[in-house]
């Protein structure tokens, strides 16, 4: 042996022994795994003896199997039967009526009826990517606020909902008529670009998706501020980024609303992201003083055990039942009343070629009687997202 440690040949021999043991362990693991997949009655005496000698491996493999099954069950979509769902909605309606300060948290599940995909559903963006399947881009210029968006706007109008905190970037809450002050879009809005060189930040609402040229850590949209000439940036908060803009994220209003809330209604969210924001759950308060939590989602969420009630149903179906129970009419969406057209800042001369998205316009509908001479909006688009959602949409008459 050389001074100070084993020789090179000894180290090589020790490495060969280590690798041999690892391979023997892997082979034993494969054997035990194959035996466990058999029914107990089909196992030979020799296989039974091997299992008895490999108690630790059996425990490990059975634990892995339980974890896989648990994860699989969490990804499954579960629907309450119609009678059970109606019973739960009656309970939810009572909570809405009695709430002193109701805050609604919304996720991608409320927009699937507008053909905007969710993330973790069976056809969700992350689900498909994890399966190695491609996710195609789609033009969302036809997307409109869903029955759920319009119901939330009516509930706010009736002072039954005080604030909405959304993870969605699709701008559909804004387009439903919900006031800007009543929305916190924590991950941004695809229709809004801002100048951060101006104080306060200057906002530009567009009628097209401003994120065409932007990505993670790359937010400049290619257009300039009309006031100071600085580069505009989008408002999107990507995974791995920290949102710092005041609007449209509106974090201050979100945290104030959460601190005042006695009831929180979560619609169409897996809550896997929202759970990471402790300020939204009043975690500094003792459990008895935290808001009552009501969840509407087809899949498991990490907040299910905290919920006063979990409703397994599609958001549009639940909200239709809820509005019926509350005796409130759901206003139909109309592009002629869509606030985005009055909020939008038109592009300046020379900026028309700054995007290639198809523009949102009012021409999809006939103008209301007496307004047939109104000029059509020339403003720009929505698109560049993924796939097609699968939630059935409740039919509503257009105005």
XYZ file of C-alpha atoms in Angstrom:
399
model
C 0.000 0.000 0.000
C 1.354 3.413 -0.905
C 1.901 5.942 1.889
C -1.198 7.924 2.663
C -3.811 5.562 1.211
C -4.677 2.559 -0.977
C -2.835 1.963 -4.227
C -4.366 2.535 -7.621
C -4.960 -1.203 -8.165
C -6.666 -1.459 -4.766
C -8.935 1.490 -5.591
C -9.867 -0.136 -8.905
C -10.648 -3.434 -7.179
C -12.813 -1.663 -4.592
C -14.670 0.167 -7.382
C -15.330 -3.134 -9.197
C -16.719 -4.665 -5.988
C -18.963 -1.615 -5.430
C -20.333 -1.743 -8.976
C -20.937 -5.493 -8.718
C -22.916 -5.030 -5.501
C -24.979 -2.243 -7.074
C -25.790 -4.417 -10.086
C -26.725 -7.354 -7.823
C -29.001 -4.993 -5.836
C -30.652 -3.733 -9.030
C -31.167 -7.301 -10.250
C -32.679 -8.301 -6.901
C -34.963 -5.230 -7.116
C -36.104 -6.249 -10.622
C -36.783 -9.816 -9.463
C -38.798 -8.696 -6.446
C -40.711 -6.194 -8.597
C -41.646 -8.922 -11.111
C -42.818 -11.234 -8.315
C -44.932 -8.502 -6.659
C -46.758 -7.916 -9.944
C -48.024 -11.517 -9.737
C -51.067 -12.500 -7.710
C -50.079 -14.194 -4.418
C -51.627 -17.506 -5.543
C -49.458 -17.554 -8.677
C -46.114 -17.192 -6.845
C -43.868 -20.263 -6.514
C -42.398 -21.404 -3.212
C -38.980 -20.115 -4.327
C -40.460 -16.699 -5.161
C -42.165 -16.583 -1.762
C -38.842 -17.361 -0.110
C -37.143 -14.547 -2.078
C -39.784 -12.057 -0.938
C -39.331 -13.159 2.676
C -35.557 -12.628 2.380
C -36.054 -9.181 0.765
C -38.354 -7.527 3.281
C -36.735 -4.087 2.909
C -37.030 -4.157 -0.872
C -40.662 -5.275 -0.669
C -41.463 -2.383 1.675
C -39.684 0.094 -0.615
C -41.439 -1.128 -3.770
C -44.857 -1.192 -2.123
C -44.277 2.365 -0.906
C -43.369 3.471 -4.423
C -46.506 1.830 -5.776
C -48.716 3.588 -3.228
C -47.166 6.943 -4.053
C -47.694 6.397 -7.791
C -51.319 5.441 -7.230
C -51.809 8.473 -4.999
C -50.394 10.815 -7.637
C -52.541 9.168 -10.293
C -55.698 9.629 -8.205
C -54.832 13.294 -7.625
C -54.684 13.870 -11.377
C -58.045 12.233 -12.018
C -61.052 14.458 -12.622
C -63.934 13.607 -10.300
C -67.523 14.802 -10.773
C -70.128 14.874 -8.018
C -73.403 13.267 -9.091
C -76.053 15.874 -10.046
C -78.069 15.557 -6.839
C -74.969 15.819 -4.632
C -73.740 18.812 -6.625
C -77.058 20.632 -6.199
C -76.962 19.966 -2.469
C -73.447 21.378 -2.234
C -74.394 24.417 -4.311
C -77.263 25.172 -1.910
C -74.725 25.147 0.914
C -72.391 27.365 -1.104
C -75.236 29.797 -1.842
C -75.849 30.122 1.901
C -72.178 30.899 2.446
C -72.233 33.559 -0.303
C -75.332 35.215 1.184
C -73.911 35.226 4.701
C -70.357 36.289 3.852
C -69.339 39.706 5.132
C -66.316 39.880 2.820
C -66.070 37.322 0.012
C -62.948 37.055 -2.137
C -62.809 34.843 -5.245
C -59.573 33.156 -6.378
C -59.648 31.993 -10.006
C -57.446 29.694 -12.085
C -57.227 28.355 -15.619
C -60.249 26.096 -15.088
C -62.668 29.005 -15.437
C -61.423 29.730 -18.966
C -61.492 26.238 -20.485
C -65.029 26.948 -21.737
C -63.475 29.750 -23.810
C -61.153 27.179 -25.466
C -58.210 28.298 -23.347
C -56.509 25.208 -21.909
C -55.778 24.697 -18.260
C -52.405 23.435 -17.052
C -52.909 20.272 -15.016
C -56.145 18.818 -16.388
C -56.119 15.705 -18.634
C -55.557 17.925 -21.677
C -53.662 20.624 -19.802
C -50.443 22.213 -21.027
C -48.166 20.675 -18.361
C -49.938 17.308 -18.570
C -49.340 17.035 -22.328
C -45.746 18.224 -22.071
C -44.992 15.680 -19.334
C -46.319 12.959 -21.657
C -43.944 14.153 -24.371
C -46.784 15.376 -26.576
C -46.586 18.598 -28.539
C -48.682 21.601 -27.552
C -49.811 23.721 -30.460
C -50.236 27.467 -30.443
C -53.726 28.838 -31.032
C -55.281 32.153 -31.978
C -57.487 33.242 -29.109
C -59.070 36.235 -30.821
C -62.363 34.337 -30.626
C -62.064 33.769 -26.848
C -64.726 35.503 -24.792
C -65.598 35.718 -21.087
C -67.333 32.537 -19.971
C -70.497 32.062 -17.964
C -68.286 31.951 -14.868
C -66.586 35.275 -15.700
C -69.940 36.963 -16.270
C -71.382 35.448 -13.071
C -68.483 36.797 -11.012
C -68.970 40.251 -12.538
C -72.669 40.156 -11.580
C -71.874 38.981 -8.042
C -69.476 41.896 -7.652
C -72.095 44.277 -9.022
C -74.517 42.929 -6.400
C -71.857 43.473 -3.697
C -71.760 39.761 -2.915
C -68.112 39.525 -4.082
C -65.651 42.175 -2.921
C -62.485 41.251 -4.809
C -61.153 38.784 -7.394
C -57.611 37.389 -7.324
C -56.721 35.647 -10.578
C -53.767 33.589 -11.790
C -54.955 33.965 -15.376
C -53.263 36.174 -17.958
C -56.094 35.987 -20.525
C -57.715 39.307 -19.618
C -61.206 37.812 -19.556
C -62.056 39.210 -16.107
C -61.345 42.694 -17.435
C -63.440 42.011 -20.525
C -66.360 40.725 -18.436
C -66.853 44.218 -17.034
C -65.252 43.648 -13.642
C -63.740 46.997 -12.510
C -59.959 47.246 -12.576
C -59.922 48.084 -8.865
C -61.703 44.814 -8.085
C -59.141 42.579 -9.853
C -55.650 41.441 -8.922
C -54.110 39.683 -11.932
C -51.140 38.189 -10.111
C -49.466 36.805 -13.219
C -50.206 39.744 -15.500
C -52.527 40.492 -18.402
C -51.706 39.643 -22.015
C -53.458 42.819 -23.232
C -51.452 45.272 -21.122
C -47.973 46.711 -21.672
C -46.369 49.325 -19.453
C -43.663 51.942 -19.364
C -41.625 51.480 -16.191
C -39.537 54.590 -16.947
C -42.550 56.810 -16.257
C -43.534 57.582 -12.644
C -46.084 56.305 -11.962
C -45.819 53.517 -14.518
C -47.808 54.350 -17.646
C -50.187 51.595 -18.811
C -51.211 50.823 -22.379
C -54.228 48.530 -22.756
C -54.267 46.957 -26.210
C -56.745 44.756 -28.003
C -54.096 42.279 -29.064
C -51.732 39.927 -27.287
C -48.699 42.083 -26.473
C -46.522 39.071 -25.569
C -45.646 38.038 -29.129
C -41.955 38.931 -28.725
C -41.574 38.339 -24.997
C -40.482 35.360 -22.908
C -38.901 34.428 -19.575
C -36.653 37.335 -18.463
C -37.276 39.027 -21.818
C -40.200 41.419 -21.546
C -39.752 44.236 -24.075
C -42.609 44.297 -26.587
C -40.895 46.331 -29.306
C -43.098 49.408 -28.872
C -42.208 52.702 -27.183
C -43.924 54.900 -24.615
C -45.920 57.724 -26.210
C -44.810 60.054 -23.403
C -41.096 59.448 -22.769
C -40.058 57.154 -25.636
C -38.756 54.357 -23.390
C -39.284 50.721 -24.350
C -42.584 49.188 -23.223
C -42.661 45.821 -21.476
C -45.349 43.214 -20.979
C -46.840 42.460 -17.555
C -46.566 38.654 -17.584
C -44.978 36.902 -14.588
C -43.416 33.670 -15.829
C -42.543 30.654 -13.688
C -39.314 31.485 -11.925
C -39.948 35.230 -11.961
C -41.107 37.570 -9.221
C -43.859 40.038 -10.073
C -42.870 43.598 -9.165
C -45.328 45.743 -11.137
C -48.078 47.572 -9.270
C -50.675 47.030 -11.993
C -52.254 44.873 -13.235
C -50.832 42.520 -10.562
C -52.398 44.665 -7.835
C -50.769 42.651 -5.031
C -51.555 45.318 -2.457
C -55.309 44.995 -3.041
C -55.050 41.177 -3.065
C -53.364 41.013 0.334
C -55.719 43.615 1.806
C -58.717 41.661 0.529
C -57.340 38.395 1.943
C -56.809 39.999 5.351
C -60.426 41.237 5.403
C -62.000 38.079 3.977
C -64.220 35.839 6.047
C -64.932 33.630 3.012
C -62.773 32.579 0.054
C -64.191 30.867 -3.030
C -61.599 29.123 -5.259
C -62.747 28.419 -8.815
C -60.901 26.257 -11.340
C -57.473 26.300 -9.715
C -55.227 23.420 -8.687
C -53.929 25.859 -6.005
C -50.437 24.393 -6.439
C -49.123 27.881 -7.209
C -51.468 29.962 -5.055
C -50.667 27.843 -1.988
C -47.130 29.280 -2.130
C -48.436 32.763 -1.314
C -49.037 32.616 2.463
C -50.412 36.171 2.500
C -53.435 34.954 0.528
C -54.338 32.370 3.175
C -53.931 34.422 6.374
C -51.493 31.829 7.695
C -50.379 34.183 10.484
C -53.859 33.958 11.984
C -54.920 31.033 14.175
C -56.953 28.466 12.205
C -60.219 29.465 13.893
C -59.857 33.034 12.577
C -58.910 32.204 8.997
C -61.483 32.640 6.190
C -63.819 29.754 5.405
C -62.648 28.096 2.219
C -64.880 26.781 -0.580
C -63.259 25.031 -3.565
C -64.721 24.238 -6.998
C -62.353 22.002 -8.951
C -62.494 18.625 -10.676
C -59.108 17.506 -9.355
C -57.459 17.264 -5.947
C -55.931 20.449 -4.527
C -53.447 20.827 -1.644
C -56.051 22.915 0.218
C -58.837 20.301 0.147
C -58.328 19.339 3.803
C -58.720 23.002 4.819
C -61.951 23.494 2.872
C -65.337 23.880 4.509
C -66.740 22.447 1.261
C -65.250 20.933 -1.910
C -67.432 20.853 -5.023
C -66.318 18.489 -7.798
C -67.812 20.073 -10.887
C -67.111 22.226 -13.920
C -67.030 25.904 -13.056
C -69.729 26.938 -15.535
C -72.066 24.191 -14.276
C -71.553 25.152 -10.630
C -71.920 28.885 -11.280
C -75.124 28.356 -13.274
C -76.603 26.435 -10.338
C -75.304 29.020 -7.854
C -76.776 31.986 -9.721
C -80.094 30.157 -10.026
C -80.034 29.470 -6.283
C -79.283 33.152 -5.574
C -82.015 34.270 -7.984
C -79.560 36.315 -10.084
C -79.549 36.557 -13.869
C -76.226 35.994 -15.609
C -75.571 38.868 -18.007
C -74.713 37.714 -21.538
C -71.367 38.804 -22.889
C -71.474 41.321 -25.730
C -68.469 42.581 -27.648
C -70.264 45.879 -28.089
C -70.133 46.326 -24.317
C -66.632 44.888 -23.840
C -64.657 47.451 -21.765
C -61.396 46.649 -23.519
C -62.348 48.791 -26.513
C -62.915 51.905 -24.420
C -59.790 51.258 -22.321
C -57.487 50.532 -25.262
C -54.820 52.959 -26.458
C -54.605 52.909 -30.262
C -51.291 52.328 -31.946
C -49.517 55.367 -33.326
C -48.664 55.865 -36.976
C -45.821 53.566 -37.877
C -46.623 51.016 -35.139
C -49.118 48.994 -37.174
C -46.392 46.524 -38.120
C -45.185 46.052 -34.545
C -47.254 42.874 -34.118
C -48.729 40.131 -36.280
C -51.592 39.068 -34.047
C -55.137 39.165 -35.355
C -56.960 42.111 -33.807
C -59.958 41.835 -31.548
C -62.800 43.828 -33.058
C -66.481 44.363 -32.533
C -67.438 43.310 -36.041
C -68.244 39.729 -34.993
C -71.622 40.999 -33.809
C -74.141 43.343 -35.318
C -74.183 46.686 -33.494
C -77.100 47.305 -31.130
C -80.184 49.021 -32.662
C -79.544 52.732 -33.063
C -75.778 52.226 -33.128
C -75.291 50.800 -36.605
C -73.224 53.753 -37.732
C -70.681 53.341 -34.943
C -67.142 52.876 -36.293
C -65.564 49.485 -35.798
C -62.565 49.259 -33.535
C -59.324 49.029 -35.485
C -57.442 47.918 -32.440
C -55.329 44.724 -32.369
C -55.422 40.823 -30.815
C -55.368 37.872 -28.644
C -53.508 34.666 -29.274
C -50.312 32.697 -29.038
C -51.418 30.381 -26.259
C -51.975 26.625 -26.325
C -54.404 23.949 -27.454
C -58.129 23.658 -26.919
C -60.005 23.210 -23.642
C -62.504 20.430 -23.092
C -65.071 21.878 -20.720
C -68.577 21.974 -22.153
C -69.832 25.513 -22.407
C -73.325 26.460 -21.307
C -75.101 28.011 -24.252
C -76.098 31.611 -23.853
C -77.886 33.895 -26.223
C -75.702 36.636 -27.616
C -76.934 40.189 -27.661
